[in-house]
Amino acid sequence: MKNRNMIFDFTQCYPKRKEPGLEWHDCSAIGGSRLYCSRDAEEKIKALIAPAGVSGIHFIDSGDYHYISKIMTDFIKEPFTLVLIDHHTDMQDASLGGDILSCGNWAKKVLQENPYLQKLVLIGQEKKMLDKLQSGARQQETDGKLVEISYEELKNGKAQEKIKELPDEVPVYISIDKDVLDEKYAVTNWDQGKMSMGMLEQILKTLVTEYDVIGVDICGMYPEENSLPEYLRAERVNIRSDEELYRFLQKNLFCWASHK
């Protein structure tokens, strides 16, 4: 299937200029979509994804909309590995007394509900955060599908071998939240990690050279409702990083795909 690169712009945080091969979708009229995703919002988002599926590079606004990654992976109808590069695990229990999809629980819902998921790989969280996932309950709930690669393992060089141990016979879907990056490279409305852009690109290069990557999404913008000076600074930093990631993925993802 042809790659379809898209922007899902809920908060008007992306420049309106047209990048070659990048579709911009105004999603500001989709109600019931911030932090939590209503049934109506989910159907409207699915309608945007459905014509081309998950193939390509997708920008999905701030981390408040990271649950779109769950909707994306619902379209994958073959065994796959989900790689989540994020400062958070996004594996909270459902809140608000129900089963509603949210930016905080979407990864756990993929793990528990998607029959095609082979592995969920968490990359970039601090070890102390991963330790909060109760080990006993984790193994019981995840059936051995969860792989954890902490930020500390990335720094000490142990991560590359763990990445290469993933099943190579199944394709990979990559989801990136820029809150994993140091504030030099991204400014988000969530607490952030300390990863450099160079470290993130090295992880991505390993993934695209070792595995068949079927799609990528990127979130981590800064909502305009915050103070104007802070928003303008965040916009400059985030757009620069998005452009770099887009160029990097365009070059490496599609270059390697043509040689496989």
PDB file of C-alpha atoms in Angstrom:
ATOM      1  CA  MET A   1       0.000   0.000   0.000  1.00  0.00           C
ATOM      2  CA  LYS A   2       1.244   3.500  -0.822  1.00  0.00           C
ATOM      3  CA  ASN A   3       2.574   5.509   2.117  1.00  0.00           C
ATOM      4  CA  ARG A   4       0.254   8.323   3.162  1.00  0.00           C
ATOM      5  CA  ASN A   5       1.898  10.957   5.346  1.00  0.00           C
ATOM      6  CA  MET A   6      -0.608  13.013   7.361  1.00  0.00           C
ATOM      7  CA  ILE A   7      -1.014  15.716  10.005  1.00  0.00           C
ATOM      8  CA  PHE A   8      -3.935  15.469  12.432  1.00  0.00           C
ATOM      9  CA  ASP A   9      -4.192  19.060  13.695  1.00  0.00           C
ATOM     10  CA  PHE A  10      -6.616  19.388  16.610  1.00  0.00           C
ATOM     11  CA  THR A  11      -5.207  22.548  18.221  1.00  0.00           C
ATOM     12  CA  GLN A  12      -3.984  24.496  15.172  1.00  0.00           C
ATOM     13  CA  CYS A  13      -0.404  23.942  16.267  1.00  0.00           C
ATOM     14  CA  TYR A  14       1.075  23.025  12.889  1.00  0.00           C
ATOM     15  CA  PRO A  15       2.108  25.513  10.193  1.00  0.00           C
ATOM     16  CA  LYS A  16      -0.382  25.662   7.330  1.00  0.00           C
ATOM     17  CA  ARG A  17       2.357  25.575   4.701  1.00  0.00           C
ATOM     18  CA  LYS A  18       2.269  22.485   2.528  1.00  0.00           C
ATOM     19  CA  GLU A  19       5.151  20.025   2.772  1.00  0.00           C
ATOM     20  CA  PRO A  20       5.620  17.754  -0.245  1.00  0.00           C
ATOM     21  CA  GLY A  21       3.751  14.487   0.268  1.00  0.00           C
ATOM     22  CA  LEU A  22       2.237  15.563   3.620  1.00  0.00           C
ATOM     23  CA  GLU A  23      -1.556  15.909   3.977  1.00  0.00           C
ATOM     24  CA  TRP A  24      -2.854  18.383   6.563  1.00  0.00           C
ATOM     25  CA  HIS A  25      -6.211  17.613   8.206  1.00  0.00           C
ATOM     26  CA  ASP A  26      -8.024  20.223  10.305  1.00  0.00           C
ATOM     27  CA  CYS A  27      -9.422  18.215  13.243  1.00  0.00           C
ATOM     28  CA  SER A  28     -10.389  21.203  15.410  1.00  0.00           C
ATOM     29  CA  ALA A  29     -14.110  20.514  14.941  1.00  0.00           C
ATOM     30  CA  ILE A  30     -13.865  16.966  16.327  1.00  0.00           C
ATOM     31  CA  GLY A  31     -15.382  17.295  19.795  1.00  0.00           C
ATOM     32  CA  GLY A  32     -14.844  14.897  22.681  1.00  0.00           C
ATOM     33  CA  SER A  33     -11.253  14.342  21.625  1.00  0.00           C
ATOM     34  CA  ARG A  34      -8.864  15.962  24.098  1.00  0.00           C
ATOM     35  CA  LEU A  35      -7.272  13.584  26.640  1.00  0.00           C
ATOM     36  CA  TYR A  36     -10.261  11.215  26.304  1.00  0.00           C
ATOM     37  CA  CYS A  37     -11.751   9.964  23.049  1.00  0.00           C
ATOM     38  CA  SER A  38     -15.528   9.756  22.702  1.00  0.00           C
ATOM     39  CA  ARG A  39     -17.138   7.150  20.459  1.00  0.00           C
ATOM     40  CA  ASP A  40     -18.128   9.862  17.991  1.00  0.00           C
ATOM     41  CA  ALA A  41     -14.587  11.282  17.888  1.00  0.00           C
ATOM     42  CA  GLU A  42     -13.157   7.800  17.387  1.00  0.00           C
ATOM     43  CA  GLU A  43     -15.394   7.185  14.373  1.00  0.00           C
ATOM     44  CA  LYS A  44     -14.372  10.495  12.788  1.00  0.00           C
ATOM     45  CA  ILE A  45     -10.671   9.768  13.337  1.00  0.00           C
ATOM     46  CA  LYS A  46     -11.091   6.281  11.890  1.00  0.00           C
ATOM     47  CA  ALA A  47     -12.645   7.805   8.787  1.00  0.00           C
ATOM     48  CA  LEU A  48      -9.475   9.857   8.222  1.00  0.00           C
ATOM     49  CA  ILE A  49      -7.218   6.824   8.609  1.00  0.00           C
ATOM     50  CA  ALA A  50      -9.304   4.273   6.717  1.00  0.00           C
ATOM     51  CA  PRO A  51      -8.584   5.249   3.067  1.00  0.00           C
ATOM     52  CA  ALA A  52      -4.870   4.395   3.312  1.00  0.00           C
ATOM     53  CA  GLY A  53      -4.422   2.592   6.635  1.00  0.00           C
ATOM     54  CA  VAL A  54      -1.370   3.062   8.830  1.00  0.00           C
ATOM     55  CA  SER A  55       1.323   3.108   6.172  1.00  0.00           C
ATOM     56  CA  GLY A  56       3.373   6.323   6.318  1.00  0.00           C
ATOM     57  CA  ILE A  57       4.366   9.035   8.795  1.00  0.00           C
ATOM     58  CA  HIS A  58       1.641  10.652  10.890  1.00  0.00           C
ATOM     59  CA  PHE A  59       1.820  13.739  13.133  1.00  0.00           C
ATOM     60  CA  ILE A  60      -0.926  13.628  15.771  1.00  0.00           C
ATOM     61  CA  ASP A  61      -0.727  16.931  17.702  1.00  0.00           C
ATOM     62  CA  SER A  62       0.074  17.031  21.443  1.00  0.00           C
ATOM     63  CA  GLY A  63       0.374  14.075  23.782  1.00  0.00           C
ATOM     64  CA  ASP A  64      -3.265  14.722  24.725  1.00  0.00           C
ATOM     65  CA  TYR A  65      -4.138  12.882  21.496  1.00  0.00           C
ATOM     66  CA  HIS A  66      -1.666  10.024  21.746  1.00  0.00           C
ATOM     67  CA  TYR A  67      -4.563   7.567  21.913  1.00  0.00           C
ATOM     68  CA  ILE A  68      -4.738   7.916  18.119  1.00  0.00           C
ATOM     69  CA  SER A  69      -1.917   5.358  18.059  1.00  0.00           C
ATOM     70  CA  LYS A  70      -4.377   2.810  19.436  1.00  0.00           C
ATOM     71  CA  ILE A  71      -6.871   3.670  16.696  1.00  0.00           C
ATOM     72  CA  MET A  72      -4.073   3.372  14.133  1.00  0.00           C
ATOM     73  CA  THR A  73      -3.053  -0.095  15.313  1.00  0.00           C
ATOM     74  CA  ASP A  74      -6.674  -1.268  15.168  1.00  0.00           C
ATOM     75  CA  PHE A  75      -6.233  -1.180  11.385  1.00  0.00           C
ATOM     76  CA  ILE A  76      -3.328  -3.652  11.459  1.00  0.00           C
ATOM     77  CA  LYS A  77      -4.709  -7.109  10.608  1.00  0.00           C
ATOM     78  CA  GLU A  78      -1.515  -9.146  10.807  1.00  0.00           C
ATOM     79  CA  PRO A  79       0.907 -10.015  13.624  1.00  0.00           C
ATOM     80  CA  PHE A  80       2.955  -6.927  14.561  1.00  0.00           C
ATOM     81  CA  THR A  81       5.206  -5.353  17.183  1.00  0.00           C
ATOM     82  CA  LEU A  82       4.332  -1.957  18.675  1.00  0.00           C
ATOM     83  CA  VAL A  83       7.323   0.176  19.697  1.00  0.00           C
ATOM     84  CA  LEU A  84       6.418   3.058  22.014  1.00  0.00           C
ATOM     85  CA  ILE A  85       9.177   5.671  22.452  1.00  0.00           C
ATOM     86  CA  ASP A  86       7.835   7.880  25.241  1.00  0.00           C
ATOM     87  CA  HIS A  87       8.717   9.372  28.626  1.00  0.00           C
ATOM     88  CA  HIS A  88       5.571   7.667  29.975  1.00  0.00           C
ATOM     89  CA  THR A  89       4.257   4.120  29.663  1.00  0.00           C
ATOM     90  CA  ASP A  90       0.672   5.123  28.724  1.00  0.00           C
ATOM     91  CA  MET A  91      -0.451   1.992  30.564  1.00  0.00           C
ATOM     92  CA  GLN A  92      -2.713   3.468  33.222  1.00  0.00           C
ATOM     93  CA  ASP A  93      -5.930   1.808  34.263  1.00  0.00           C
ATOM     94  CA  ALA A  94      -9.076   3.258  32.696  1.00  0.00           C
ATOM     95  CA  SER A  95     -10.330   6.235  34.683  1.00  0.00           C
ATOM     96  CA  LEU A  96     -13.646   8.108  34.922  1.00  0.00           C
ATOM     97  CA  GLY A  97     -15.235   4.867  36.066  1.00  0.00           C
ATOM     98  CA  GLY A  98     -15.413   3.350  32.605  1.00  0.00           C
ATOM     99  CA  ASP A  99     -13.582   1.872  29.668  1.00  0.00           C
ATOM    100  CA  ILE A 100     -13.088   5.103  27.730  1.00  0.00           C
ATOM    101  CA  LEU A 101      -9.985   5.401  25.562  1.00  0.00           C
ATOM    102  CA  SER A 102      -7.502   8.024  26.768  1.00  0.00           C
ATOM    103  CA  CYS A 103      -3.986   9.322  26.221  1.00  0.00           C
ATOM    104  CA  GLY A 104      -2.963   7.594  29.451  1.00  0.00           C
ATOM    105  CA  ASN A 105      -4.345   4.083  28.900  1.00  0.00           C
ATOM    106  CA  TRP A 106      -4.179   3.501  25.133  1.00  0.00           C
ATOM    107  CA  ALA A 107      -1.028   1.329  25.178  1.00  0.00           C
ATOM    108  CA  LYS A 108      -2.490  -0.930  27.847  1.00  0.00           C
ATOM    109  CA  LYS A 109      -5.666  -1.289  25.783  1.00  0.00           C
ATOM    110  CA  VAL A 110      -3.635  -2.313  22.723  1.00  0.00           C
ATOM    111  CA  LEU A 111      -1.793  -4.851  24.856  1.00  0.00           C
ATOM    112  CA  GLN A 112      -4.965  -6.315  26.316  1.00  0.00           C
ATOM    113  CA  GLU A 113      -7.321  -6.089  23.350  1.00  0.00           C
ATOM    114  CA  ASN A 114      -5.427  -6.383  20.062  1.00  0.00           C
ATOM    115  CA  PRO A 115      -5.181 -10.065  19.022  1.00  0.00           C
ATOM    116  CA  TYR A 116      -2.451  -9.334  16.441  1.00  0.00           C
ATOM    117  CA  LEU A 117      -0.005  -7.722  18.876  1.00  0.00           C
ATOM    118  CA  GLN A 118       3.084  -9.891  19.432  1.00  0.00           C
ATOM    119  CA  LYS A 119       5.224  -7.494  21.484  1.00  0.00           C
ATOM    120  CA  LEU A 120       4.795  -4.074  23.073  1.00  0.00           C
ATOM    121  CA  VAL A 121       8.213  -2.450  23.436  1.00  0.00           C
ATOM    122  CA  LEU A 122       8.462   0.471  25.866  1.00  0.00           C
ATOM    123  CA  ILE A 123      11.554   2.581  25.125  1.00  0.00           C
ATOM    124  CA  GLY A 124      12.900   5.614  26.968  1.00  0.00           C
ATOM    125  CA  GLN A 125      11.070   5.613  30.297  1.00  0.00           C
ATOM    126  CA  GLU A 126      13.120   5.960  33.471  1.00  0.00           C
ATOM    127  CA  LYS A 127      13.726   2.710  35.342  1.00  0.00           C
ATOM    128  CA  LYS A 128      11.890   4.002  38.423  1.00  0.00           C
ATOM    129  CA  MET A 129       8.804   4.567  36.278  1.00  0.00           C
ATOM    130  CA  LEU A 130       8.959   1.076  34.808  1.00  0.00           C
ATOM    131  CA  ASP A 131       9.389  -0.350  38.313  1.00  0.00           C
ATOM    132  CA  LYS A 132       6.000   1.100  39.226  1.00  0.00           C
ATOM    133  CA  LEU A 133       4.384  -1.413  36.920  1.00  0.00           C
ATOM    134  CA  GLN A 134       3.736  -4.195  39.430  1.00  0.00           C
ATOM    135  CA  SER A 135       5.873  -7.114  38.277  1.00  0.00           C
ATOM    136  CA  GLY A 136       3.440  -9.871  39.211  1.00  0.00           C
ATOM    137  CA  ALA A 137       0.385  -8.223  37.701  1.00  0.00           C
ATOM    138  CA  ARG A 138       2.435  -7.175  34.700  1.00  0.00           C
ATOM    139  CA  GLN A 139       3.381 -10.725  33.761  1.00  0.00           C
ATOM    140  CA  GLN A 140      -0.140 -11.985  34.374  1.00  0.00           C
ATOM    141  CA  GLU A 141      -1.770  -9.250  32.276  1.00  0.00           C
ATOM    142  CA  THR A 142       0.764  -9.086  29.448  1.00  0.00           C
ATOM    143  CA  ASP A 143       1.420 -12.777  28.831  1.00  0.00           C
ATOM    144  CA  GLY A 144       5.111 -12.123  28.200  1.00  0.00           C
ATOM    145  CA  LYS A 145       4.434  -9.590  25.438  1.00  0.00           C
ATOM    146  CA  LEU A 146       5.910  -6.588  27.256  1.00  0.00           C
ATOM    147  CA  VAL A 147       9.542  -5.573  26.610  1.00  0.00           C
ATOM    148  CA  GLU A 148      11.018  -2.686  28.621  1.00  0.00           C
ATOM    149  CA  ILE A 149      14.083  -0.684  27.548  1.00  0.00           C
ATOM    150  CA  SER A 150      14.739   2.054  30.067  1.00  0.00           C
ATOM    151  CA  TYR A 151      16.473   5.360  29.452  1.00  0.00           C
ATOM    152  CA  GLU A 152      19.308   4.099  31.651  1.00  0.00           C
ATOM    153  CA  GLU A 153      19.787   1.101  29.336  1.00  0.00           C
ATOM    154  CA  LEU A 154      19.887   3.439  26.358  1.00  0.00           C
ATOM    155  CA  LYS A 155      22.639   5.455  28.021  1.00  0.00           C
ATOM    156  CA  ASN A 156      24.779   2.442  28.961  1.00  0.00           C
ATOM    157  CA  GLY A 157      24.545   0.863  25.502  1.00  0.00           C
ATOM    158  CA  LYS A 158      22.506  -2.212  26.438  1.00  0.00           C
ATOM    159  CA  ALA A 159      19.426  -1.209  24.476  1.00  0.00           C
ATOM    160  CA  GLN A 160      20.601  -2.015  20.954  1.00  0.00           C
ATOM    161  CA  GLU A 161      20.920  -5.741  21.636  1.00  0.00           C
ATOM    162  CA  LYS A 162      17.488  -5.861  23.281  1.00  0.00           C
ATOM    163  CA  ILE A 163      15.972  -4.164  20.246  1.00  0.00           C
ATOM    164  CA  LYS A 164      17.633  -6.671  17.929  1.00  0.00           C
ATOM    165  CA  GLU A 165      16.143  -9.562  19.927  1.00  0.00           C
ATOM    166  CA  LEU A 166      12.604  -8.665  18.839  1.00  0.00           C
ATOM    167  CA  PRO A 167      10.880 -11.144  16.486  1.00  0.00           C
ATOM    168  CA  ASP A 168      12.132 -10.240  13.006  1.00  0.00           C
ATOM    169  CA  GLU A 169       9.384 -12.101  11.151  1.00  0.00           C
ATOM    170  CA  VAL A 170       6.687  -9.559  12.110  1.00  0.00           C
ATOM    171  CA  PRO A 171       6.466  -5.891  11.062  1.00  0.00           C
ATOM    172  CA  VAL A 172       6.859  -2.976  13.473  1.00  0.00           C
ATOM    173  CA  TYR A 173       4.679   0.058  14.124  1.00  0.00           C
ATOM    174  CA  ILE A 174       6.481   2.947  15.862  1.00  0.00           C
ATOM    175  CA  SER A 175       4.821   5.554  18.082  1.00  0.00           C
ATOM    176  CA  ILE A 176       6.887   8.526  19.292  1.00  0.00           C
ATOM    177  CA  ASP A 177       5.980  11.095  21.936  1.00  0.00           C
ATOM    178  CA  LYS A 178       8.434  13.991  21.847  1.00  0.00           C
ATOM    179  CA  ASP A 179       8.137  14.303  25.636  1.00  0.00           C
ATOM    180  CA  VAL A 180      10.834  11.623  25.689  1.00  0.00           C
ATOM    181  CA  LEU A 181      13.240  14.330  24.453  1.00  0.00           C
ATOM    182  CA  ASP A 182      15.175  16.896  26.425  1.00  0.00           C
ATOM    183  CA  GLU A 183      13.600  20.379  26.335  1.00  0.00           C
ATOM    184  CA  LYS A 184      16.373  21.450  23.971  1.00  0.00           C
ATOM    185  CA  TYR A 185      14.635  19.381  21.277  1.00  0.00           C
ATOM    186  CA  ALA A 186      10.943  19.549  22.262  1.00  0.00           C
ATOM    187  CA  VAL A 187       8.622  21.560  24.500  1.00  0.00           C
ATOM    188  CA  THR A 188       5.476  19.683  25.511  1.00  0.00           C
ATOM    189  CA  ASN A 189       2.643  20.080  28.010  1.00  0.00           C
ATOM    190  CA  TRP A 190       3.796  16.992  29.935  1.00  0.00           C
ATOM    191  CA  ASP A 191       6.873  16.310  32.055  1.00  0.00           C
ATOM    192  CA  GLN A 192       9.806  15.332  29.879  1.00  0.00           C
ATOM    193  CA  GLY A 193      12.785  13.026  29.666  1.00  0.00           C
ATOM    194  CA  LYS A 194      16.392  13.756  28.745  1.00  0.00           C
ATOM    195  CA  MET A 195      16.871  11.917  25.450  1.00  0.00           C
ATOM    196  CA  SER A 196      18.823  13.684  22.721  1.00  0.00           C
ATOM    197  CA  MET A 197      17.674  13.856  19.114  1.00  0.00           C
ATOM    198  CA  GLY A 198      20.778  11.877  18.153  1.00  0.00           C
ATOM    199  CA  MET A 199      19.797   9.047  20.522  1.00  0.00           C
ATOM    200  CA  LEU A 200      16.245   8.983  19.166  1.00  0.00           C
ATOM    201  CA  GLU A 201      17.479   8.864  15.583  1.00  0.00           C
ATOM    202  CA  GLN A 202      19.853   6.020  16.430  1.00  0.00           C
ATOM    203  CA  ILE A 203      16.949   4.009  17.873  1.00  0.00           C
ATOM    204  CA  LEU A 204      14.893   4.697  14.767  1.00  0.00           C
ATOM    205  CA  LYS A 205      17.739   3.752  12.454  1.00  0.00           C
ATOM    206  CA  THR A 206      18.189   0.440  14.257  1.00  0.00           C
ATOM    207  CA  LEU A 207      14.475  -0.290  13.930  1.00  0.00           C
ATOM    208  CA  VAL A 208      14.187   0.563  10.242  1.00  0.00           C
ATOM    209  CA  THR A 209      17.314  -1.396   9.324  1.00  0.00           C
ATOM    210  CA  GLU A 210      16.411  -4.503  11.337  1.00  0.00           C
ATOM    211  CA  TYR A 211      12.637  -4.663  10.804  1.00  0.00           C
ATOM    212  CA  ASP A 212       9.860  -3.968   8.329  1.00  0.00           C
ATOM    213  CA  VAL A 213       8.362  -0.726   9.658  1.00  0.00           C
ATOM    214  CA  ILE A 214       4.761  -0.348   8.510  1.00  0.00           C
ATOM    215  CA  GLY A 215       3.986   3.047  10.021  1.00  0.00           C
ATOM    216  CA  VAL A 216       5.138   5.798  12.375  1.00  0.00           C
ATOM    217  CA  ASP A 217       3.270   8.417  14.382  1.00  0.00           C
ATOM    218  CA  ILE A 218       4.673  11.408  16.253  1.00  0.00           C
ATOM    219  CA  CYS A 219       2.982  13.530  18.931  1.00  0.00           C
ATOM    220  CA  GLY A 220       4.246  16.038  21.477  1.00  0.00           C
ATOM    221  CA  MET A 221       3.168  19.511  20.365  1.00  0.00           C
ATOM    222  CA  TYR A 222       2.387  22.359  22.773  1.00  0.00           C
ATOM    223  CA  PRO A 223      -1.235  23.605  22.994  1.00  0.00           C
ATOM    224  CA  GLU A 224      -1.785  27.234  21.987  1.00  0.00           C
ATOM    225  CA  GLU A 225      -3.991  27.859  25.028  1.00  0.00           C
ATOM    226  CA  ASN A 226      -0.873  28.283  27.183  1.00  0.00           C
ATOM    227  CA  SER A 227       0.977  31.617  27.483  1.00  0.00           C
ATOM    228  CA  LEU A 228       1.797  33.187  24.127  1.00  0.00           C
ATOM    229  CA  PRO A 229       5.570  33.682  24.648  1.00  0.00           C
ATOM    230  CA  GLU A 230       5.952  30.086  25.842  1.00  0.00           C
ATOM    231  CA  TYR A 231       3.805  28.829  22.980  1.00  0.00           C
ATOM    232  CA  LEU A 232       5.833  30.685  20.355  1.00  0.00           C
ATOM    233  CA  ARG A 233       9.085  29.339  21.782  1.00  0.00           C
ATOM    234  CA  ALA A 234       7.642  25.830  21.903  1.00  0.00           C
ATOM    235  CA  GLU A 235       6.380  26.138  18.338  1.00  0.00           C
ATOM    236  CA  ARG A 236       9.855  27.018  17.035  1.00  0.00           C
ATOM    237  CA  VAL A 237      11.501  24.127  18.861  1.00  0.00           C
ATOM    238  CA  ASN A 238       8.833  21.558  18.019  1.00  0.00           C
ATOM    239  CA  ILE A 239       8.481  22.421  14.347  1.00  0.00           C
ATOM    240  CA  ARG A 240      12.248  22.233  13.926  1.00  0.00           C
ATOM    241  CA  SER A 241      12.309  18.769  15.514  1.00  0.00           C
ATOM    242  CA  ASP A 242       9.279  17.576  13.531  1.00  0.00           C
ATOM    243  CA  GLU A 243      10.896  18.686  10.306  1.00  0.00           C
ATOM    244  CA  GLU A 244      14.130  16.904  11.226  1.00  0.00           C
ATOM    245  CA  LEU A 245      12.292  13.688  12.129  1.00  0.00           C
ATOM    246  CA  TYR A 246      10.224  13.866   8.944  1.00  0.00           C
ATOM    247  CA  ARG A 247      13.329  14.261   6.780  1.00  0.00           C
ATOM    248  CA  PHE A 248      15.143  11.530   8.709  1.00  0.00           C
ATOM    249  CA  LEU A 249      12.271   9.067   8.389  1.00  0.00           C
ATOM    250  CA  GLN A 250      11.638   9.919   4.747  1.00  0.00           C
ATOM    251  CA  LYS A 251      15.288   9.235   3.972  1.00  0.00           C
ATOM    252  CA  ASN A 252      15.838   6.163   6.122  1.00  0.00           C
ATOM    253  CA  LEU A 253      12.429   4.501   6.313  1.00  0.00           C
ATOM    254  CA  PHE A 254      11.690   4.505   2.612  1.00  0.00           C
ATOM    255  CA  CYS A 255      15.309   4.026   1.583  1.00  0.00           C
ATOM    256  CA  TRP A 256      15.630   0.845   3.625  1.00  0.00           C
ATOM    257  CA  ALA A 257      12.149  -0.348   2.601  1.00  0.00           C
ATOM    258  CA  SER A 258      13.199  -0.221  -1.067  1.00  0.00           C
ATOM    259  CA  HIS A 259      16.155  -2.525  -0.344  1.00  0.00           C
ATOM    260  CA  LYS A 260      14.163  -5.175   1.553  1.00  0.00           C
TER     261      LYS A 260
END
